[in-house]
Short mmCIF file of C-alpha atoms and ligand atoms in Angstrom, two decimals:
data_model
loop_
_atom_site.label_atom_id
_atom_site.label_comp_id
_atom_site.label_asym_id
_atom_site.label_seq_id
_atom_site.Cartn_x
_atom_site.Cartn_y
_atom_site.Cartn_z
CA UNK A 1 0.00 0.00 0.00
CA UNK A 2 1.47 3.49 -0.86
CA UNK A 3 0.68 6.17 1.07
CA UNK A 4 1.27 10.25 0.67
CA UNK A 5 2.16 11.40 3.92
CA UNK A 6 1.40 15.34 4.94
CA UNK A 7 2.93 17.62 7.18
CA UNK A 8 2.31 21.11 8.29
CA UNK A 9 1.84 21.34 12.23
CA UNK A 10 4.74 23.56 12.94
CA UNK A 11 7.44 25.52 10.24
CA UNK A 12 8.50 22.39 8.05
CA UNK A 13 6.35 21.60 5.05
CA UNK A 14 7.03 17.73 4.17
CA UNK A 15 5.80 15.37 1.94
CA UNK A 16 6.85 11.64 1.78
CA UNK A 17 5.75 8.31 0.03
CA UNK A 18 6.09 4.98 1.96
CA UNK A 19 5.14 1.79 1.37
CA UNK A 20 3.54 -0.43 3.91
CA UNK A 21 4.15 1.86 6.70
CA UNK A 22 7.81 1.05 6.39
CA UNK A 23 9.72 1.69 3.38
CA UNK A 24 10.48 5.38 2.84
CA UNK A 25 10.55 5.93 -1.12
CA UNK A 26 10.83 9.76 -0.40
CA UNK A 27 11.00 11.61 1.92
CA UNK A 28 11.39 15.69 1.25
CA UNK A 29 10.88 18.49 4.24
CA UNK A 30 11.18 21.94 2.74
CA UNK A 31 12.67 24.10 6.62
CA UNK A 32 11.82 27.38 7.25
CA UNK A 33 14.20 28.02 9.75
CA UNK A 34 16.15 30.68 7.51
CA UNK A 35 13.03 32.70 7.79
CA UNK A 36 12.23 32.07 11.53
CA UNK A 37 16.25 32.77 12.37
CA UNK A 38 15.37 35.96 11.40
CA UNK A 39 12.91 36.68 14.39
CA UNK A 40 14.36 33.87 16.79
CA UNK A 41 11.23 31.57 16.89
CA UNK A 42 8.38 30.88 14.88
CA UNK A 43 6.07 33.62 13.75
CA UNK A 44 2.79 31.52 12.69
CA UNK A 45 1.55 33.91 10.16
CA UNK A 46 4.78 33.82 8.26
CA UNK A 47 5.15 30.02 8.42
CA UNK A 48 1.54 29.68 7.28
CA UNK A 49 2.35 31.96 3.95
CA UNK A 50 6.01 29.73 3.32
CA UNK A 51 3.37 26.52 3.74
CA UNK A 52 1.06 27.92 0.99
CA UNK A 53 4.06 28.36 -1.26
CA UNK A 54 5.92 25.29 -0.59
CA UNK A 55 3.25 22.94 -0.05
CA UNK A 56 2.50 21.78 -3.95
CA UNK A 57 6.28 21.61 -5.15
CA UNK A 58 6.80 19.54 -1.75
CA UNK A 59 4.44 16.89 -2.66
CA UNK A 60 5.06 16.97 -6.56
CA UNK A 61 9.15 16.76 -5.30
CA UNK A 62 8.09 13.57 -3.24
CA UNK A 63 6.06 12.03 -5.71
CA UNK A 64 8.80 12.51 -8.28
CA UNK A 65 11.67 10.90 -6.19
CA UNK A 66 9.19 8.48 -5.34
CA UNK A 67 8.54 7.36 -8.89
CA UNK A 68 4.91 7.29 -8.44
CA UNK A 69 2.28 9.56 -9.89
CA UNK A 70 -0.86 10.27 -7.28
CA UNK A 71 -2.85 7.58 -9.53
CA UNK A 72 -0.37 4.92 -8.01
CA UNK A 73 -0.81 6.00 -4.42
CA UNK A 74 -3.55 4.36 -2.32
CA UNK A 75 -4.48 6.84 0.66
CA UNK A 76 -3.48 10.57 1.30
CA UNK A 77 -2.79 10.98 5.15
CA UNK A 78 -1.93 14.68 6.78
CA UNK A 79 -1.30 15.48 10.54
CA UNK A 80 -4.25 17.10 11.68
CA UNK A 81 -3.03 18.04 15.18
CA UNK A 82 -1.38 19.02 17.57
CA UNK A 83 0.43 22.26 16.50
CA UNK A 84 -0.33 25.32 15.25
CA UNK A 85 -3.93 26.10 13.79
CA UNK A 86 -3.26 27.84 10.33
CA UNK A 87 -0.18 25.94 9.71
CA UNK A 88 -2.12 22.45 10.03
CA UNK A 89 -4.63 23.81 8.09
CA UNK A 90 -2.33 23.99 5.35
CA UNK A 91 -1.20 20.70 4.98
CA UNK A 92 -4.50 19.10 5.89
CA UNK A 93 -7.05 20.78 3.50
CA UNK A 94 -4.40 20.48 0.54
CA UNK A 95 -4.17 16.55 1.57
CA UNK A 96 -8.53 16.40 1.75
CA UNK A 97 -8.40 18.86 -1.62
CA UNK A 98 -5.93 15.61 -2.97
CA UNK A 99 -7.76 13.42 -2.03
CA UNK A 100 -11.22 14.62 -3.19
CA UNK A 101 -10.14 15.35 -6.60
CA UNK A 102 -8.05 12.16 -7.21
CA UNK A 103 -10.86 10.02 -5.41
CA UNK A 104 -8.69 8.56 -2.81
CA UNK A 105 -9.47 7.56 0.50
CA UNK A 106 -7.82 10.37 3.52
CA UNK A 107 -6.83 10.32 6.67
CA UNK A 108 -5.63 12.07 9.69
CA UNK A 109 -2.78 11.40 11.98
CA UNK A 110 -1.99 12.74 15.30
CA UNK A 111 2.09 14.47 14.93
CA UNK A 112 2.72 13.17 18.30
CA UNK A 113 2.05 9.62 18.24
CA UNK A 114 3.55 9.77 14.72
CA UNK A 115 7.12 11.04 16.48
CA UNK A 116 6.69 7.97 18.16
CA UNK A 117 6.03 5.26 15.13
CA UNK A 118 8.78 7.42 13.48
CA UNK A 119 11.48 5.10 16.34
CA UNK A 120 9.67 2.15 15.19
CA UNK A 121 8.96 2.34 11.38
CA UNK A 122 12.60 0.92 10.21
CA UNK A 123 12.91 -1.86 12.86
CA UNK A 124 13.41 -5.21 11.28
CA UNK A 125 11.66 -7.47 14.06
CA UNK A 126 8.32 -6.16 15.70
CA UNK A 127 8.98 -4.10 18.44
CA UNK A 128 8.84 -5.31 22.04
CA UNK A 129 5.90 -4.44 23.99
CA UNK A 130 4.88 -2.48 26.37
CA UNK A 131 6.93 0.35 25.79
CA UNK A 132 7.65 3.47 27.63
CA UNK A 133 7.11 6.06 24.98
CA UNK A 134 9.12 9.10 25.65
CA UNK A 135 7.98 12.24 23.39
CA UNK A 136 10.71 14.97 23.05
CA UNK A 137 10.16 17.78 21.04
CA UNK A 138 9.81 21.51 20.53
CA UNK A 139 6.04 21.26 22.24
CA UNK A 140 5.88 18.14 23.82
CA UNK A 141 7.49 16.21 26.74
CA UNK A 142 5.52 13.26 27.72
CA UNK A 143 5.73 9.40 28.76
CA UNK A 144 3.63 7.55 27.50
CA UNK A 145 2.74 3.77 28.00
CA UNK A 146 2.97 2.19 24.44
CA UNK A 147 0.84 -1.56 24.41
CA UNK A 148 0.58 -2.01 20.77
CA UNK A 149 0.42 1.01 17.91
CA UNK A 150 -2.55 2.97 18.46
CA UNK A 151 -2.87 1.99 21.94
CA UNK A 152 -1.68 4.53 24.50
CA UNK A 153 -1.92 6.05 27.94
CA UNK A 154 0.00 9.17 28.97
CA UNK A 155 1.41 8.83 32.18
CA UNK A 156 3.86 12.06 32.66
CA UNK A 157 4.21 15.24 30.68
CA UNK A 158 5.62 18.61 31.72
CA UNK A 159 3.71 20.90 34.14
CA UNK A 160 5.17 23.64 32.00
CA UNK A 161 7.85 24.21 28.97
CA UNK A 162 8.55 21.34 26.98
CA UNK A 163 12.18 20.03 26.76
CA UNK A 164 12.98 21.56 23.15
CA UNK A 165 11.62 24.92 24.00
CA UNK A 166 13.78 24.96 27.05
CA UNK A 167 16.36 24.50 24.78
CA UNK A 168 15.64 27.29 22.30
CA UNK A 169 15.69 29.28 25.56
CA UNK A 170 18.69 28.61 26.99
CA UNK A 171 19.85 28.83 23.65
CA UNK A 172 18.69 32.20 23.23
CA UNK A 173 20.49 32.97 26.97
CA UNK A 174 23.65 31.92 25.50
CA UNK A 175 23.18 33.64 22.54
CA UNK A 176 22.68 31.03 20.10
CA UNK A 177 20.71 31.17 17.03
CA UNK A 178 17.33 29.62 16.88
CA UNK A 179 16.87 26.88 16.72
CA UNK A 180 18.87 26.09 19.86
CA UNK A 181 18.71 22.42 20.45
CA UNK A 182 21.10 21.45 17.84
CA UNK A 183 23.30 24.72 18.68
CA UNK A 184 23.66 23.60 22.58
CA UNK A 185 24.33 20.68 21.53
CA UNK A 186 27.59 21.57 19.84
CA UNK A 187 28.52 24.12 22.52
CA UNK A 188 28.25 21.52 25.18
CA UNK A 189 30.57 19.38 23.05
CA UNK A 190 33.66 21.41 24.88
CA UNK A 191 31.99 22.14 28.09
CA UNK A 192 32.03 20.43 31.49
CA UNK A 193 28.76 19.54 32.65
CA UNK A 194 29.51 19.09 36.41
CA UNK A 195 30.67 23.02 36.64
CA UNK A 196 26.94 24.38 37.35
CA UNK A 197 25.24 22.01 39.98
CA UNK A 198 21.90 22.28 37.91
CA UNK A 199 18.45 20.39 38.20
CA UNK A 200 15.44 20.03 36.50
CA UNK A 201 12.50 19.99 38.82
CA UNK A 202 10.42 17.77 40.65
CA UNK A 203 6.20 17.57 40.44
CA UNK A 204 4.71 16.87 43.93
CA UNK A 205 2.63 13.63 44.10
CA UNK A 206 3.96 13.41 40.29
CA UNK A 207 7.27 11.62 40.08
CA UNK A 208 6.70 10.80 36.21
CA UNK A 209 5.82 14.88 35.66
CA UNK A 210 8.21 17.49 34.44
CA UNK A 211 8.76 20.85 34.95
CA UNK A 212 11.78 22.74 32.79
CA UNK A 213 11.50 26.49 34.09
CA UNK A 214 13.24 26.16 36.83
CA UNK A 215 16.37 25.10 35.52
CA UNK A 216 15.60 27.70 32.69
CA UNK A 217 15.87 30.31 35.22
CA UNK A 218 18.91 29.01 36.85
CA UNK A 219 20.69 29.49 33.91
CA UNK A 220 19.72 32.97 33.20
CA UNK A 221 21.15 33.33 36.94
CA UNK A 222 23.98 32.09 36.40
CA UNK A 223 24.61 33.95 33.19
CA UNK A 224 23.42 37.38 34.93
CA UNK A 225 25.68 36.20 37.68
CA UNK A 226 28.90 36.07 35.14
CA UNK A 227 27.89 38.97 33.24
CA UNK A 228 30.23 41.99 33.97
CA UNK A 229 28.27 44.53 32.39
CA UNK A 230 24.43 43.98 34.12
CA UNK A 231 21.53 42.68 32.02
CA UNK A 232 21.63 44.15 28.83
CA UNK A 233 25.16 42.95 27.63
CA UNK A 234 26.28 39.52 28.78
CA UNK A 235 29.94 38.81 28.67
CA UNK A 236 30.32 35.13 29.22
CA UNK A 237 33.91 33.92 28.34
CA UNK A 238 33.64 31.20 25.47
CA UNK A 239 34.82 28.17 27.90
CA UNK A 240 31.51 29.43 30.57
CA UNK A 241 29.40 29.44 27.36
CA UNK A 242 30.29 25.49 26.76
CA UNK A 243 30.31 24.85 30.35
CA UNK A 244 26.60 26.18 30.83
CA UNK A 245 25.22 24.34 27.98
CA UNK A 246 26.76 21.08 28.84
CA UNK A 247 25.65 21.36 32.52
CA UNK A 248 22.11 22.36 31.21
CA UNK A 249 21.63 19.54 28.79
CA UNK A 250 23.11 17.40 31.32
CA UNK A 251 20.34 18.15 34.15
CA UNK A 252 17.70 18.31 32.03
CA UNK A 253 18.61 14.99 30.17
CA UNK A 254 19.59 13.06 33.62
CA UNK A 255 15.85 14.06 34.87
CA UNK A 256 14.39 12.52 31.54
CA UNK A 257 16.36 9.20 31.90
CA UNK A 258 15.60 8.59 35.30
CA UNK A 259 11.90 8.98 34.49
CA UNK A 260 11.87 7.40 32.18
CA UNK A 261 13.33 4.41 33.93
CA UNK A 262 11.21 4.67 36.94
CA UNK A 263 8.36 4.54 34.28
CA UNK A 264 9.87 0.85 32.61
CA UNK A 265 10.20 -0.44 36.03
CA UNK A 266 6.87 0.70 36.98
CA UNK A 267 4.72 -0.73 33.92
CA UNK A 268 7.26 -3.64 33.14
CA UNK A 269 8.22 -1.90 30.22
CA UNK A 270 10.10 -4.19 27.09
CA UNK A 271 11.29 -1.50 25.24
CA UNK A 272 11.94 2.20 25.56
CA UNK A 273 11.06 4.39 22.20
CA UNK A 274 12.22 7.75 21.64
CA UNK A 275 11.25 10.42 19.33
CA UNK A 276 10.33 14.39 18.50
CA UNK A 277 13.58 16.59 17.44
CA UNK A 278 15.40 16.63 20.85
CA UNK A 279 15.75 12.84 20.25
CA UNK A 280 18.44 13.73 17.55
CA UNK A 281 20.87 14.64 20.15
CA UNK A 282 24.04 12.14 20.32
CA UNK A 283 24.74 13.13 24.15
CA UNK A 284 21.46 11.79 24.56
CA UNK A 285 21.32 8.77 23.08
CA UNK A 286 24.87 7.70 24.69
CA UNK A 287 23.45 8.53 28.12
CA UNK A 288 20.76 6.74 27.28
CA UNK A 289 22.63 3.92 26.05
CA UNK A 290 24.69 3.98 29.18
CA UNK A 291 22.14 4.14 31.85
CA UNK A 292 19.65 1.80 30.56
CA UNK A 293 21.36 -1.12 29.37
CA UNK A 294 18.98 -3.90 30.71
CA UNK A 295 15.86 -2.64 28.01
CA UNK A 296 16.19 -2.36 24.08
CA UNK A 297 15.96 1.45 23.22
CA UNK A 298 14.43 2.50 19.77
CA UNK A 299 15.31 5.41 18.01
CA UNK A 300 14.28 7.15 15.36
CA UNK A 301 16.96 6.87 12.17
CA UNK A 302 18.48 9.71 10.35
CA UNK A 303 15.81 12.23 9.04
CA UNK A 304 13.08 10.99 11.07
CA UNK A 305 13.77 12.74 14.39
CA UNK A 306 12.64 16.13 13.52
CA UNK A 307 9.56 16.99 11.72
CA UNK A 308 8.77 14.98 8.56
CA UNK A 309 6.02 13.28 6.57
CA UNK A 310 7.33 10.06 6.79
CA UNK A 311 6.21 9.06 10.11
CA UNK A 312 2.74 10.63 8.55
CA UNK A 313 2.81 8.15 6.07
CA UNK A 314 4.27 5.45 8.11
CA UNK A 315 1.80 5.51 10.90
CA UNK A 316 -1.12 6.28 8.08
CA UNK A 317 -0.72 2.43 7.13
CA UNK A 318 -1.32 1.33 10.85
CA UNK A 319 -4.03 3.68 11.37
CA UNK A 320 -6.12 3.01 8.61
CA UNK A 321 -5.52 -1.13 8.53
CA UNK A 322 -6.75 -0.61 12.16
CA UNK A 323 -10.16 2.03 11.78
CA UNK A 324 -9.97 2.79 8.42
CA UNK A 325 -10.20 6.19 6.30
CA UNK A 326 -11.44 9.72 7.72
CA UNK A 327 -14.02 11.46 6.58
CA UNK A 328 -13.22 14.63 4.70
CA UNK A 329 -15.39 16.64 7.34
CA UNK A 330 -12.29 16.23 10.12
CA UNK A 331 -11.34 19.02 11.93
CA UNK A 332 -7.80 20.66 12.25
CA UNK A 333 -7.04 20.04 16.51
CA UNK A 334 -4.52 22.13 17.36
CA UNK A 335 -4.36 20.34 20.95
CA UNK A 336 -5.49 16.83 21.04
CA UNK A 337 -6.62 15.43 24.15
CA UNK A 338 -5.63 12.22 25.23
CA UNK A 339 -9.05 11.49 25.83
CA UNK A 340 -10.48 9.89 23.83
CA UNK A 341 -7.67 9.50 20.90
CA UNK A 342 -5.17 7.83 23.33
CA UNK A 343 -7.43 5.04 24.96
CA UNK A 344 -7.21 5.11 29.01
CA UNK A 345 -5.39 8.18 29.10
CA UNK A 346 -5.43 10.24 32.00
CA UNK A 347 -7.59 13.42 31.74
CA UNK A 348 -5.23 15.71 30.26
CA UNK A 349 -3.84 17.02 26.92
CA UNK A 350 -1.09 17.89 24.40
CA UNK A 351 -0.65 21.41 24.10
CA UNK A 352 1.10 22.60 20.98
O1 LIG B 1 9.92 17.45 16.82
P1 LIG B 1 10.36 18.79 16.38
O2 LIG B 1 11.07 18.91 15.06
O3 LIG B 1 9.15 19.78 16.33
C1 LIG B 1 8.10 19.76 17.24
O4 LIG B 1 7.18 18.92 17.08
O5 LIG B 1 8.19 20.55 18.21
O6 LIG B 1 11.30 19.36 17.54
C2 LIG B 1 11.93 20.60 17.46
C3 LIG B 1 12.68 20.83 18.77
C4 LIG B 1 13.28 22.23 18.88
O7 LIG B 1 12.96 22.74 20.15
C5 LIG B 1 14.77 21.98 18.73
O8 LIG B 1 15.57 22.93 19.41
C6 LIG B 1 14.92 20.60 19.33
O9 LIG B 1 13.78 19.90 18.88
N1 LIG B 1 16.12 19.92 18.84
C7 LIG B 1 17.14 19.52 19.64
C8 LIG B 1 18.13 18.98 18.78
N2 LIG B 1 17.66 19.04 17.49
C9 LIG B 1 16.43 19.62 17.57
N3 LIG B 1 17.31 19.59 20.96
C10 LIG B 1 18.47 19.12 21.48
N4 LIG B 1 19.47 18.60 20.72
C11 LIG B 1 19.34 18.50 19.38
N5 LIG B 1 20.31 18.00 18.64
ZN1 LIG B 2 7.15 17.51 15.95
#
């Protein structure tokens, strides 16, 4: 079965053919982050107006390296949710428009639980369940107990930022360019991340919850603290820059392991699966790698951590085997509950 996967949720624009929900015969993401460099986040109305342009030679680009014309594919899938409202609405009413005028069947996958599938889609054997599913991205921390695809309950998310925005943030504190993940990630390369005793924090009564701002702010302390010219110019010597960005990433990535270990030993967990853009960092995956070594850990392979349409696709194939296609009338959800899409979720939801 080939399917044309969609995405639009955030500032990529991707399009991507695979075939049985596991072979990636294209798989092209147009970024935007020249344009949103230039303001040092996402501005929604400008990534909505790149979507609009880039949308049709993104899909005509994947279908060409694909080899396929849209008579040859078999269902049109788009992420309807969570993420930004305009920008989904992109990518999902061009995917119903497709699908209406080439009389194929559509339908809509959630981004998150696709970041998921996205660790899982190039595994050889079948993956071992139950899984702790651990969602890191620019708008999402969560755990999540996996017991087959499509069936999921969220059992710890962050009280307040999500682990990639904290990034960007700390980024910004350091001076980095946006986005920050990938730029702390090189800075901490040459740092030392025992010099700043940091922490991320603790959720009373909640010991599978996050919370990020604290150890946001402590960094902004401590680079007020080494600034020698007050708030508006901070003079941080190159070697405190890489020393505060490895001691960041190291807190806030020491807090996520150990959850997410207390989570596998809690619900007897298999496997461990990974995914959403922070999952792209190596330091991550070796400490990982080096603190859970009793549990098979699945991560998502080159080009599938970030934002793409693969996973779309991928988990499109799953989706519909299991409930078959949407109906044209769905609605763009910009937060998804758990309830009722992830079955015996607590009562919470996904913010974007
Ligand atoms: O999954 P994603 O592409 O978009 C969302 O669904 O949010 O994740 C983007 C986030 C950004 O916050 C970015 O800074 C972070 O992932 N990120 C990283 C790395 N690469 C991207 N964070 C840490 N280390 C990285 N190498
Ligand atoms: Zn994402």
């Amino acid at each position: 079965m080939l399917v044309l996967g969609i995405e639009s949720t955030c500032d990529e624009t991707a399009a991507s053919v695979v075939s049985n929900g596991t072979t990636i015969l294209s798989n092209i993401v147009a970024s935007q982050i020249d344009l949103q460099k230039e303001y040092g986040g996402v501005v929604p109305e400008l990534a909505c107006r790149r979507h609009i342009d880039l949308l049709i030679p993104v899909i005509q680009e994947a279908l060409a390296e694909a080899k396929v014309s849209l008579e040859q594919i078999d269902l049109i899938a788009a992420a309807y949710g969570p993420g930004l409202i305009g920008a989904i609405l992109i990518g999902l009413n061009g995917a119903k428009a497709l699908a209406l005028g080439a009389g194929k069947p559509f339908i809509g996958i959630n981004h998150v639980e696709a970041h998921l599938y996205a660790a899982l889609m190039s595994l050889a054997n079948t993956p071992r369940f139950p899984a702790i599913g651990v969602v890191i991205s620019g708008g999402h921390t969560a755990l999540i107990h996996i017991q087959g695809i499509g069936e999921y309950r969220l059992i710890g998310q962050t009280v307040d930022d999500a682990i990639g925005e904290a990034f960007d943030k700390v980024a910004r504190l350091l001076g980095l360019p946006y986005p920050g993940g990938p730029e702390v990630e090189r800075l901490a390369l040459d740092g030392d991340g025992t010099r700043y005793p940091f922490s991320s924090g603790r959720v009373k009564g909640r010991p599978l919850d996050f919370s990020f701002s604290g150890l946001k702010t402590a960094v902004l302390h401590a680079v007020k603290g080494s600034s020698q010219k007050g708030e508006q110019e901070i003079l941080l010597s190159e070697q405190d820059r890489c020393h505060l960005a490895a001691s960041f990433q190291k807190a806030a990535f020491s807090d996520l392991i150990k959850k997410a270990r207390l989570a596998a030993a809690e619900y007897g967990a298999a496997s461990i699966v990974v995914g959403g853009g922070v999952s792209n960092n190596r330091a991550l995956r070796k400490m990982f790698a080096e603190s859970i070594q009793h549990l098979p850990i699945y991560w998502p392979e080159s080009g599938l951590s970030l934002d793409n349409a693969a996973m779309i696709a991928g988990l499109a194939y799953h989706q519909h085997e299991k409930r078959g296609a949407d109906s044209l009338a769905l609605q763009a959800a910009p937060r998804i509950p758990f309830i009722p899409f992830f079955a015996n979720g607590l009562e919470s939801e996904l913010t974007p």
